[in-house]
Tab-separated table of C-alpha atoms in Angstrom:
chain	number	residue	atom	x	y	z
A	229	UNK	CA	-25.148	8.744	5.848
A	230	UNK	CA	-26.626	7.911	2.559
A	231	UNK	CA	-24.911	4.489	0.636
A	232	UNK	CA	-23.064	6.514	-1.730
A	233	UNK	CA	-21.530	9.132	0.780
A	234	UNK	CA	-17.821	8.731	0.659
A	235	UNK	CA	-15.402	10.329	3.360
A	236	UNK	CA	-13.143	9.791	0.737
A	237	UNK	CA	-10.207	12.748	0.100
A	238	UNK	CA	-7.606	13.353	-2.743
A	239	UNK	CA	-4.193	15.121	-1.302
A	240	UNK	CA	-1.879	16.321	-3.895
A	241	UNK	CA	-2.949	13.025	-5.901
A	242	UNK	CA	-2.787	10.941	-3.025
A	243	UNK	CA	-6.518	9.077	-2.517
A	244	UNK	CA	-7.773	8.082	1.569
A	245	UNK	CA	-10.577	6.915	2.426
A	246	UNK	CA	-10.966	9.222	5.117
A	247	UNK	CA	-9.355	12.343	6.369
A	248	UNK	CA	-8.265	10.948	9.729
A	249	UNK	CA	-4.685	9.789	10.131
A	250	UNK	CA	-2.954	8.377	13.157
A	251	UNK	CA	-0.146	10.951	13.906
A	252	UNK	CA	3.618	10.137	13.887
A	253	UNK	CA	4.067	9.110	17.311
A	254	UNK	CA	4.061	5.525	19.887
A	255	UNK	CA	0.995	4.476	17.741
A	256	UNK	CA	2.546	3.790	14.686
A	257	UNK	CA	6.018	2.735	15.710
A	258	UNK	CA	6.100	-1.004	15.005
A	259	UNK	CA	4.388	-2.972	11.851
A	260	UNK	CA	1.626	-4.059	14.284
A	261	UNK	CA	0.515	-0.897	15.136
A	262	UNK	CA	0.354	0.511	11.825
A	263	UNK	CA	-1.753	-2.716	10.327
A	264	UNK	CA	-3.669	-2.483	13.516
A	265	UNK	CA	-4.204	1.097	12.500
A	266	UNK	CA	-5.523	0.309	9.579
A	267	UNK	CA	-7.788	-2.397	9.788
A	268	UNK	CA	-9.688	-0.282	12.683
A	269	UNK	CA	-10.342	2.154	9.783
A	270	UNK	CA	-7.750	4.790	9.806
A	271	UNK	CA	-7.734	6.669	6.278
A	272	UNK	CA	-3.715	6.872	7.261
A	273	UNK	CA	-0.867	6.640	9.517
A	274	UNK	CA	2.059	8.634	10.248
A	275	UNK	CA	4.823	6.630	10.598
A	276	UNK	CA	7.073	6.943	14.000
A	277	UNK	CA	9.434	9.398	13.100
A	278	UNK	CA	12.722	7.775	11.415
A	279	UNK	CA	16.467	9.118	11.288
A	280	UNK	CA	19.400	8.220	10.857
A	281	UNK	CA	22.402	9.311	12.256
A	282	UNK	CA	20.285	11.001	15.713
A	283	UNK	CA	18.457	7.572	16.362
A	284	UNK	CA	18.503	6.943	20.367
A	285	UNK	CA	17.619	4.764	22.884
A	286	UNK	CA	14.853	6.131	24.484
A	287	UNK	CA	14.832	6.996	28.610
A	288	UNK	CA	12.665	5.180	30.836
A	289	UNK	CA	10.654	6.507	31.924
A	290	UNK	CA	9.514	8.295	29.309
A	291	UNK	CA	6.849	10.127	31.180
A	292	UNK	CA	6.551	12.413	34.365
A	293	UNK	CA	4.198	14.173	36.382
A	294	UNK	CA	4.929	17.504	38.460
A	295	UNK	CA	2.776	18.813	41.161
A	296	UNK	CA	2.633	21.821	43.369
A	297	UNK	CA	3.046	22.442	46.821
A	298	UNK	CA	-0.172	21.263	47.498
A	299	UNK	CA	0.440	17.979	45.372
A	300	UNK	CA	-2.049	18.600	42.435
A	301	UNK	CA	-0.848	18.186	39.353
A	302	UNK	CA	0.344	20.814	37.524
A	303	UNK	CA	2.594	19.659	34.303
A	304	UNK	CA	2.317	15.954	32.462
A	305	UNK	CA	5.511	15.619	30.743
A	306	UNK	CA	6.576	13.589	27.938
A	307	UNK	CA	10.488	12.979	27.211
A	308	UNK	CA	10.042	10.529	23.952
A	309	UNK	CA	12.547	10.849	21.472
A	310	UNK	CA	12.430	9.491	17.561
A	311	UNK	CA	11.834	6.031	16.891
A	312	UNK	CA	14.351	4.055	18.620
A	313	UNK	CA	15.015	1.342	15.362
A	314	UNK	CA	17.191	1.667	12.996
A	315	UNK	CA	16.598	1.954	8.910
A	316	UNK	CA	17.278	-1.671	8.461
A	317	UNK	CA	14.257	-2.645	11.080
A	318	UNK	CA	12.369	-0.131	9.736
A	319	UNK	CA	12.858	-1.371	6.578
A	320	UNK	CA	11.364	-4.803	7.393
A	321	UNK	CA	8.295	-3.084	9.462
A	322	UNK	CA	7.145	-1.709	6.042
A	323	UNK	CA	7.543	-4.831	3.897
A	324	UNK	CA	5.863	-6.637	6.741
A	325	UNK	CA	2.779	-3.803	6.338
A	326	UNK	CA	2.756	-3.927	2.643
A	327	UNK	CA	2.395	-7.375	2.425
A	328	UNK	CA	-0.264	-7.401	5.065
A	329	UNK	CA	-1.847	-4.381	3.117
A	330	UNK	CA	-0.678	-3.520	-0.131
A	331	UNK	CA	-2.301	-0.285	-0.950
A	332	UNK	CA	-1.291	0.790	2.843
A	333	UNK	CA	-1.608	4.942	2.537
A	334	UNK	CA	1.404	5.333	4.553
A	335	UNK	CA	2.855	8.757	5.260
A	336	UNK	CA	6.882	8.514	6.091
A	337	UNK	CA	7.664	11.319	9.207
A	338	UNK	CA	11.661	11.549	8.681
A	339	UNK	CA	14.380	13.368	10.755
A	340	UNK	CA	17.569	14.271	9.699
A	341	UNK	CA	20.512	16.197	11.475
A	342	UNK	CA	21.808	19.423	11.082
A	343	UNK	CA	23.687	17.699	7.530
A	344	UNK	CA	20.899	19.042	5.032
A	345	UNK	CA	22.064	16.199	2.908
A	346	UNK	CA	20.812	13.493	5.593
A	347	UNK	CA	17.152	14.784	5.038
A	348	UNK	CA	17.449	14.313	1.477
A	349	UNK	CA	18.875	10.717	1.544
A	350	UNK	CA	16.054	10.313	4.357
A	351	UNK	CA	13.105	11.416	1.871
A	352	UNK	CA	14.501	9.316	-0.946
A	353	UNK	CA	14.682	5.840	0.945
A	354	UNK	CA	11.485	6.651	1.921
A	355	UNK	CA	10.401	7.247	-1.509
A	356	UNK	CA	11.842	4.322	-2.299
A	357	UNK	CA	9.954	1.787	0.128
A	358	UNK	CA	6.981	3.491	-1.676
A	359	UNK	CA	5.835	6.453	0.865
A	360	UNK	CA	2.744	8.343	-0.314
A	361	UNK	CA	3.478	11.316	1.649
A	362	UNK	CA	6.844	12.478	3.146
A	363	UNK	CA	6.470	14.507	6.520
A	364	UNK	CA	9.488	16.554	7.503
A	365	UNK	CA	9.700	16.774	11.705
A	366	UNK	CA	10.983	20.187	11.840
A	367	UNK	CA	8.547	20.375	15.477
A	368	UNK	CA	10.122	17.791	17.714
A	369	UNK	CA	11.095	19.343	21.039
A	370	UNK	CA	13.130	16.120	21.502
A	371	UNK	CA	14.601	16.024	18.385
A	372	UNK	CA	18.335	17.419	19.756
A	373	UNK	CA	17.659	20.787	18.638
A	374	UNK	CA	21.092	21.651	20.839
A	375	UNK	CA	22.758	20.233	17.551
A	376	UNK	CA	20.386	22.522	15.371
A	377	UNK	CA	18.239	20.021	14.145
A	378	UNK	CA	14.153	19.104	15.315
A	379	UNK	CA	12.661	22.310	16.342
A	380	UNK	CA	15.650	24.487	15.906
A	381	UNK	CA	14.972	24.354	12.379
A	382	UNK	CA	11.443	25.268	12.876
A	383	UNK	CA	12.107	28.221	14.280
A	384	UNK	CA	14.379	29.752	11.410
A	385	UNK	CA	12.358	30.769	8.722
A	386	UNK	CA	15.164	30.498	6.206
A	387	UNK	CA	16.486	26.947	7.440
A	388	UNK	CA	12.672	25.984	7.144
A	389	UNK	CA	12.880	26.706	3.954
A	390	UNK	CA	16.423	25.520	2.506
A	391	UNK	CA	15.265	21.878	4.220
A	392	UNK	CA	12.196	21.754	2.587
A	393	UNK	CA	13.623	22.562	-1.011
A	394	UNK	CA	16.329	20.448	-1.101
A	395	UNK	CA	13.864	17.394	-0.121
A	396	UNK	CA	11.539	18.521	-2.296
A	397	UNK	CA	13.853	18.704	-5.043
A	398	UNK	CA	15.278	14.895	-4.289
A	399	UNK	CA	11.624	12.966	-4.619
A	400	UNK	CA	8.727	12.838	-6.504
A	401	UNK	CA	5.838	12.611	-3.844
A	402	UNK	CA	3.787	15.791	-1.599
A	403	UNK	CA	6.057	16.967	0.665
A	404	UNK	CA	4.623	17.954	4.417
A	405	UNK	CA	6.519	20.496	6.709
A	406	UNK	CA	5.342	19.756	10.332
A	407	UNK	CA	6.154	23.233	12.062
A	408	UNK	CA	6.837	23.830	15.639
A	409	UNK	CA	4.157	26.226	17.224
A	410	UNK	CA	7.278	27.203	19.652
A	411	UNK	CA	7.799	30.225	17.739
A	412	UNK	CA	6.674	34.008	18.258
A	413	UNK	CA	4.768	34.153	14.436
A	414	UNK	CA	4.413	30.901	13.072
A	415	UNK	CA	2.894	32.681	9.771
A	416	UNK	CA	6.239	34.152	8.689
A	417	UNK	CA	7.547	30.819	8.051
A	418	UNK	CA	4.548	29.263	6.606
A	419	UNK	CA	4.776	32.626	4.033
A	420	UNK	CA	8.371	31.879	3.481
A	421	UNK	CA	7.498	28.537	1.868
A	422	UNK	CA	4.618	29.212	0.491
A	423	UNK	CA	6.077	32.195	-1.588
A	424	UNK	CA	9.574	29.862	-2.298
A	425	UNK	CA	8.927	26.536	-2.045
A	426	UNK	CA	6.810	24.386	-5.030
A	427	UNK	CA	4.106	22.575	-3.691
A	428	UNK	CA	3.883	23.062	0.517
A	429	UNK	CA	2.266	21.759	2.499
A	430	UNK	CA	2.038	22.512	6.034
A	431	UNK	CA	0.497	20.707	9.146
């Protein structure tokens, strides 16, 4: 690489210093993990997906294996939910990272119920501790989509879209819709916003 190569990216306005992000998930669910994230060079970090109203305490354990008749393993399975703190811990976690790092690029991965309202009070307190990206976790398998929220939502093209607008109507920073590739043609929803929705992005 020569000295003035940059890995450098702009998203919607948004600069990183690299294109490599630690995803929403047990690696970026306290403030230690996320400053440890980025102080080992991450150009981002997806924040542990927050809610409010469907926050649970996760089962232990959280992970299973399943094997065949003849014992080999056949099926790893993972049953983590959201982020098992609240908004007011949460809170803290992200003063604790922006004082550590002030320019943290942190993107905010935020679950609401079935109350399309919840998602847009979600996106604007996370707006409002100073996200630089809001993800919307439409794809979690765990995220009770028996009470039509999580992937439920993914996999109606129209709900897809009506969550999306209304948070990107409440805030002022890139919105991300994280699909669910449980469906039979993931395009027709990604078409849906695109053609509807101003300024989509989808992972």
């Amino acid at each position: 690489m020569q000295e003035n190569d940059s890995l450098e990216i702009d998203f919607d306005g948004v600069k990183f210093k690299n294109p490599f992000w630690v995803g929403s998930g047990p690696t970026s669910g306290t403030a230690d993990k996320i400053i440890q994230a980025l102080k080992a060079g991450w150009g981002g970090v997806v924040i542990k997906t927050v809610g409010d109203s469907i926050v649970r305490k996760g089962v232990r354990p959280m992970y299973a294996a399943m094997r065949d008749q003849n014992k080999d393993l056949v099926v790893f399975e993972n049953i983590e939910l959201i982020t098992e703190d609240n908004l007011e811990t949460w809170d803290r976690y992200i003063r604790t990272v922006y004082h550590e790092i002030p320019d943290a690029p942190i993107i905010f991965s935020i679950m609401g119920s079935a109350d399309i309202s919840e998602w847009a009070k979600l996106a604007r307190w996370s707006e409002d501790r100073g996200a630089n990206l809001i993800e919307l976790n439409f794809g979690c398998p765990h995220g009770e989509p028996e009470k039509r929220s999580g992937a439920y939502i993914s996999q109606h093209p129209d709900l897809v879209y009506e969550y999306t607008k209304e948070v990107v109507q409440s805030v002022g920073v890139p919105v991300i819709a994280k699909l669910s590739p449980n469906v039979t043609e993931i395009t027709e929803i990604a078409k849906m916003q695109k053609g509807q929705v101003q300024r989509p992005y989808l992972q």
